[in-house]
Amino acid sequence: MGRRSFIRRIIIALAALGVSWFRPTKALAGFNFWRGSEYVGKTREGKYKHFYIQYYKSFKRIEGESWRLKVSGACENPQNFSLEVLKKLPRQTQVSRIKCVECWSAKAEWEGFRLAALDAIVRPLPDAVGVLFRCADTYIEYLPLDDLHHTRSLLVHSMNAAPLSDEHGFPLRMIIPYKYGYKSPKAILEMEYLSQAERGTWNRIGPYSVDGTILPGYDHPLDREKKRRKISGGEIFD
Ligand SMILES: Nc1nc2c(c(=O)[nH]1)N[C@H]1C(S)=C(S)[C@@H](COP(=O)(O)O)O[C@H]1N2
Ligand SMILES: [Mo]
């Protein structure tokens, strides 16, 4: 090895070390897309009195331009997607309610795309049975493909005709209205197709079902002064 190339290798090695030191969360998808020092966390104040914010852990706000959705696992064509590209996928809008297993619910108009649009690009392998979502706050959730392909399931980048706020899951979240809110991961960093079912964060730490379908019982809608009403299970349609 000549002296020049030796020095060049040392410089490259030092640069790589520097990059790994300064990367705030290298355990995540491997991108450096955090901005500023502000943090997003659980909130129930101000306007969020009418739509609570649930986050397992606080995390630094995400910069949309450098964020990439990493799609990996059991698919033929794994790749990373920018928000710009995802926003060009065929769009769908739906009004639906998030029902948290802690009782409250709240409703919004959501806009995004179907998993089928992503499948068409990455081509899941025949043995893929579901997707594991990894989120910015280290939350994880698993959803079977059958549920992800349901006509009410949507990958969402807009809420009430505006880009998703950091609080509600910017840049991308899942919406599955017939399951409790914990099955709708927010601030998604990675989607990994799996050939075996997994469990998510919430049903590991709480007494909550893996399936998460809304059970018959009661609801306290935040948009109706939490007035208690009976629900029969599945999606709440108003
Ligand atoms: N990344 C992430 N997504 C998450 C959660 C979380 O803690 N982290 N909580 C879930 C729960 S329990 C609920 S009820 C909904 C709430 O959505 P909202 O915060 O937009 O109201 O987010 C879900 N998605
Ligand atoms: Mo929840």
Coordinates of C-alpha atoms and ligand atoms in Angstrom, one line a residue:
M1 CA 0.0 0.0 0.0
G2 CA 1.5 3.4 -1.0
R3 CA 1.7 6.2 1.6
R4 CA -0.9 8.3 -0.1
S5 CA -3.6 5.6 -0.2
F6 CA -2.7 4.7 3.4
I7 CA -3.3 8.3 4.5
R8 CA -6.5 8.4 2.4
R9 CA -7.8 5.2 4.2
I10 CA -7.1 6.7 7.6
I11 CA -9.0 9.9 6.6
I12 CA -12.0 7.9 5.4
A13 CA -12.0 5.7 8.6
L14 CA -11.9 8.8 10.8
A15 CA -14.7 10.5 8.8
A16 CA -16.8 7.3 9.2
L17 CA -16.2 7.3 12.9
G18 CA -17.2 11.0 13.1
V19 CA -20.4 10.4 11.2
S20 CA -21.4 7.5 13.6
W21 CA -20.6 9.7 16.7
F22 CA -22.8 12.5 15.5
R23 CA -25.8 10.4 14.4
P24 CA -28.4 10.9 17.1
T25 CA -30.2 7.6 16.9
K26 CA -28.1 5.2 14.8
A27 CA -30.2 2.2 16.0
L28 CA -33.0 3.5 13.8
A29 CA -33.3 3.4 10.1
G30 CA -29.8 4.8 9.5
F31 CA -30.8 8.3 8.3
N32 CA -30.0 11.6 9.9
F33 CA -33.2 13.4 9.6
W34 CA -33.7 15.0 13.0
R35 CA -34.0 18.8 13.2
G36 CA -33.4 21.2 16.0
S37 CA -33.6 20.3 19.7
E38 CA -37.3 20.5 20.2
Y39 CA -39.0 17.2 21.2
V40 CA -42.4 15.7 20.4
G41 CA -44.1 13.7 23.2
K42 CA -47.4 12.9 24.8
T43 CA -49.7 16.0 24.9
R44 CA -53.2 16.8 26.1
E45 CA -53.1 20.6 26.3
G46 CA -54.5 23.4 24.2
K47 CA -55.9 22.3 20.9
Y48 CA -54.9 18.7 21.8
K49 CA -57.6 18.7 24.4
H50 CA -59.8 17.7 21.4
F51 CA -57.5 15.2 20.0
Y52 CA -55.0 13.7 22.5
I53 CA -51.4 13.0 21.4
Q54 CA -50.0 9.7 22.4
Y55 CA -46.3 8.9 22.1
Y56 CA -44.5 6.1 23.8
K57 CA -41.3 8.2 24.1
S58 CA -40.3 11.8 23.2
F59 CA -38.2 12.2 20.1
K60 CA -36.6 15.0 18.1
R61 CA -38.8 16.5 15.4
I62 CA -38.3 15.0 11.9
E63 CA -37.1 17.0 9.0
G64 CA -39.3 16.0 6.0
E65 CA -36.7 16.7 3.3
S66 CA -34.1 14.3 4.6
W67 CA -36.5 11.7 6.0
R68 CA -36.8 8.4 4.1
L69 CA -39.2 5.6 4.6
K70 CA -37.1 2.4 4.6
V71 CA -39.1 -0.5 3.1
S72 CA -37.3 -3.8 3.8
G73 CA -37.7 -7.5 4.6
A74 CA -39.6 -10.1 2.5
C75 CA -40.0 -8.2 -0.7
E76 CA -38.3 -8.4 -4.1
N77 CA -37.4 -4.7 -4.4
P78 CA -36.7 -3.2 -1.0
Q79 CA -35.9 0.6 -1.1
N80 CA -36.1 3.9 0.6
F81 CA -38.8 6.4 -0.4
S82 CA -38.8 10.2 0.0
L83 CA -42.0 12.0 1.2
E84 CA -42.2 13.7 -2.2
V85 CA -42.4 10.3 -4.0
L86 CA -45.0 8.9 -1.5
K87 CA -47.2 12.0 -2.0
K88 CA -47.4 11.2 -5.7
L89 CA -48.9 7.8 -5.1
P90 CA -52.6 7.5 -5.9
R91 CA -54.4 9.4 -3.1
Q92 CA -57.5 8.4 -1.0
T93 CA -59.4 10.4 1.5
Q94 CA -61.5 9.2 4.4
V95 CA -63.1 10.5 7.5
S96 CA -62.6 8.2 10.4
R97 CA -62.2 8.1 14.2
I98 CA -59.3 7.0 16.3
K99 CA -60.5 5.1 19.3
C100 CA -57.9 4.7 22.1
V101 CA -58.0 1.7 24.3
E102 CA -57.9 4.2 27.2
C103 CA -61.5 5.3 26.2
W104 CA -61.3 8.6 24.3
S105 CA -61.9 8.9 20.6
A106 CA -61.6 11.7 18.0
K107 CA -62.3 12.1 14.4
A108 CA -60.5 13.7 11.4
E109 CA -60.3 13.6 7.6
W110 CA -57.2 11.6 6.6
E111 CA -55.5 11.5 3.2
G112 CA -52.9 9.1 2.0
F113 CA -52.4 6.0 -0.1
R114 CA -53.1 2.3 0.1
L115 CA -50.5 -0.3 0.9
A116 CA -51.3 -1.9 -2.4
A117 CA -49.7 1.1 -4.1
L118 CA -46.4 0.5 -2.2
D119 CA -46.7 -3.3 -2.8
A120 CA -46.8 -2.7 -6.5
I121 CA -43.3 -1.1 -6.3
V122 CA -41.5 -3.3 -3.7
R123 CA -43.3 -6.6 -4.6
P124 CA -43.7 -8.6 -1.3
L125 CA -42.6 -12.2 -1.6
P126 CA -45.3 -14.9 -1.5
D127 CA -44.4 -15.9 2.1
A128 CA -44.9 -12.3 3.5
V129 CA -47.7 -12.3 6.0
G130 CA -47.5 -8.8 7.5
V131 CA -45.5 -5.7 8.1
L132 CA -43.5 -4.6 11.2
F133 CA -43.5 -0.8 11.6
R134 CA -40.6 0.9 13.4
C135 CA -41.3 4.5 14.6
A136 CA -39.3 7.6 15.5
D137 CA -40.1 7.1 19.3
T138 CA -38.8 3.5 19.1
Y139 CA -42.5 2.3 19.1
I140 CA -43.0 -0.8 17.0
E141 CA -46.2 -2.4 15.8
Y142 CA -47.0 -5.4 13.6
L143 CA -50.0 -5.6 11.3
P144 CA -51.1 -8.6 9.2
L145 CA -51.3 -8.0 5.4
D146 CA -55.1 -8.9 5.5
D147 CA -55.7 -5.8 7.8
L148 CA -53.3 -3.6 5.9
H149 CA -55.2 -4.3 2.7
H150 CA -58.6 -3.7 4.3
T151 CA -60.7 -1.0 2.4
R152 CA -60.5 1.3 5.5
S153 CA -56.8 1.0 6.1
L154 CA -54.7 3.9 4.9
L155 CA -51.1 5.1 5.0
V156 CA -51.6 8.8 5.8
H157 CA -49.5 11.9 5.2
S158 CA -52.3 14.6 5.5
M159 CA -54.9 15.3 8.2
N160 CA -57.8 17.8 7.8
A161 CA -56.4 18.9 4.4
A162 CA -52.9 19.9 5.9
P163 CA -49.7 17.9 6.2
L164 CA -49.7 15.7 9.3
S165 CA -48.4 17.6 12.4
D166 CA -45.4 16.2 14.2
E167 CA -47.8 15.5 17.1
H168 CA -50.1 13.4 14.9
G169 CA -47.3 11.4 13.2
F170 CA -45.5 13.4 10.6
P171 CA -44.4 12.4 8.0
L172 CA -46.3 9.2 7.7
R173 CA -48.7 7.2 9.9
M174 CA -51.1 4.3 9.6
I175 CA -54.9 4.6 10.1
I176 CA -56.9 1.5 10.8
P177 CA -60.3 2.7 12.2
Y178 CA -61.7 -0.7 13.3
K179 CA -58.8 -1.3 15.6
Y180 CA -57.7 0.6 18.8
G181 CA -55.3 3.5 18.2
Y182 CA -52.3 1.5 19.3
K183 CA -52.5 -0.5 16.0
S184 CA -52.1 2.8 14.0
P185 CA -48.3 3.6 14.3
K186 CA -47.2 7.2 13.8
A187 CA -43.9 8.9 12.7
I188 CA -43.0 5.7 10.8
L189 CA -39.3 5.2 9.9
E190 CA -39.3 1.7 8.6
M191 CA -41.7 -0.9 7.3
E192 CA -40.4 -4.5 7.2
Y193 CA -42.3 -7.2 5.5
L194 CA -42.2 -10.4 7.6
S195 CA -43.0 -14.0 6.9
Q196 CA -43.9 -14.6 10.6
A197 CA -46.2 -12.6 12.9
E198 CA -44.7 -10.3 15.5
R199 CA -46.0 -8.4 18.5
G200 CA -46.0 -4.6 19.0
T201 CA -44.9 -2.3 21.9
W202 CA -48.3 -1.7 23.4
N203 CA -49.4 -5.3 23.8
R204 CA -46.1 -6.1 25.4
I205 CA -46.4 -3.4 28.1
G206 CA -50.2 -3.3 28.6
P207 CA -53.0 -5.9 28.9
Y208 CA -54.0 -5.3 25.3
S209 CA -54.8 -7.8 22.6
V210 CA -52.3 -8.5 19.8
D211 CA -55.2 -8.2 17.3
G212 CA -56.5 -4.9 18.7
T213 CA -60.0 -5.0 17.1
I214 CA -62.3 -2.5 19.0
L215 CA -64.5 -4.5 21.4
P216 CA -68.2 -3.7 22.4
G217 CA -68.2 -1.3 25.3
Y218 CA -68.1 2.5 25.8
D219 CA -66.6 5.5 24.1
H220 CA -65.9 9.0 25.3
P221 CA -65.6 11.2 22.2
L222 CA -63.4 14.3 22.8
D223 CA -65.3 16.2 20.1
R224 CA -68.6 15.7 22.1
E225 CA -67.4 16.7 25.6
K226 CA -66.5 13.1 26.3
K227 CA -70.2 12.2 26.7
R228 CA -70.3 8.5 27.3
R229 CA -71.9 6.4 24.6
K230 CA -72.3 2.7 24.0
I231 CA -70.4 1.1 21.1
S232 CA -71.0 -2.3 19.5
G233 CA -67.4 -3.1 18.4
G234 CA -65.4 -2.5 15.2
E235 CA -65.2 0.9 13.5
I236 CA -67.2 3.7 15.1
F237 CA -68.8 5.4 12.1
D238 CA -69.7 8.9 13.3
Ligands
LIG1 N1 -45.1 6.0 17.1 C1 -46.2 5.8 17.8 N2 -47.4 5.7 17.3 C2 -48.5 5.5 18.0 C3 -48.4 5.6 19.4 C4 -47.1 5.7 20.0 O1 -46.9 5.7 21.3 N3 -46.0 5.9 19.2 N4 -49.5 5.4 20.2 C5 -50.7 4.8 19.6 C6 -51.9 5.1 20.3 S1 -52.0 4.2 21.8 C7 -52.9 5.9 19.9 S2 -54.4 5.9 20.7 C8 -52.8 6.7 18.7 C9 -53.2 8.1 19.0 O2 -53.0 8.9 17.8 P1 -52.8 10.5 18.0 O3 -51.7 10.7 18.9 O4 -52.7 11.1 16.7 O5 -54.1 11.0 18.7 O6 -51.5 6.6 18.2 C10 -50.9 5.4 18.1 N5 -49.7 5.4 17.4
MO2 MO -54.1 4.6 22.6

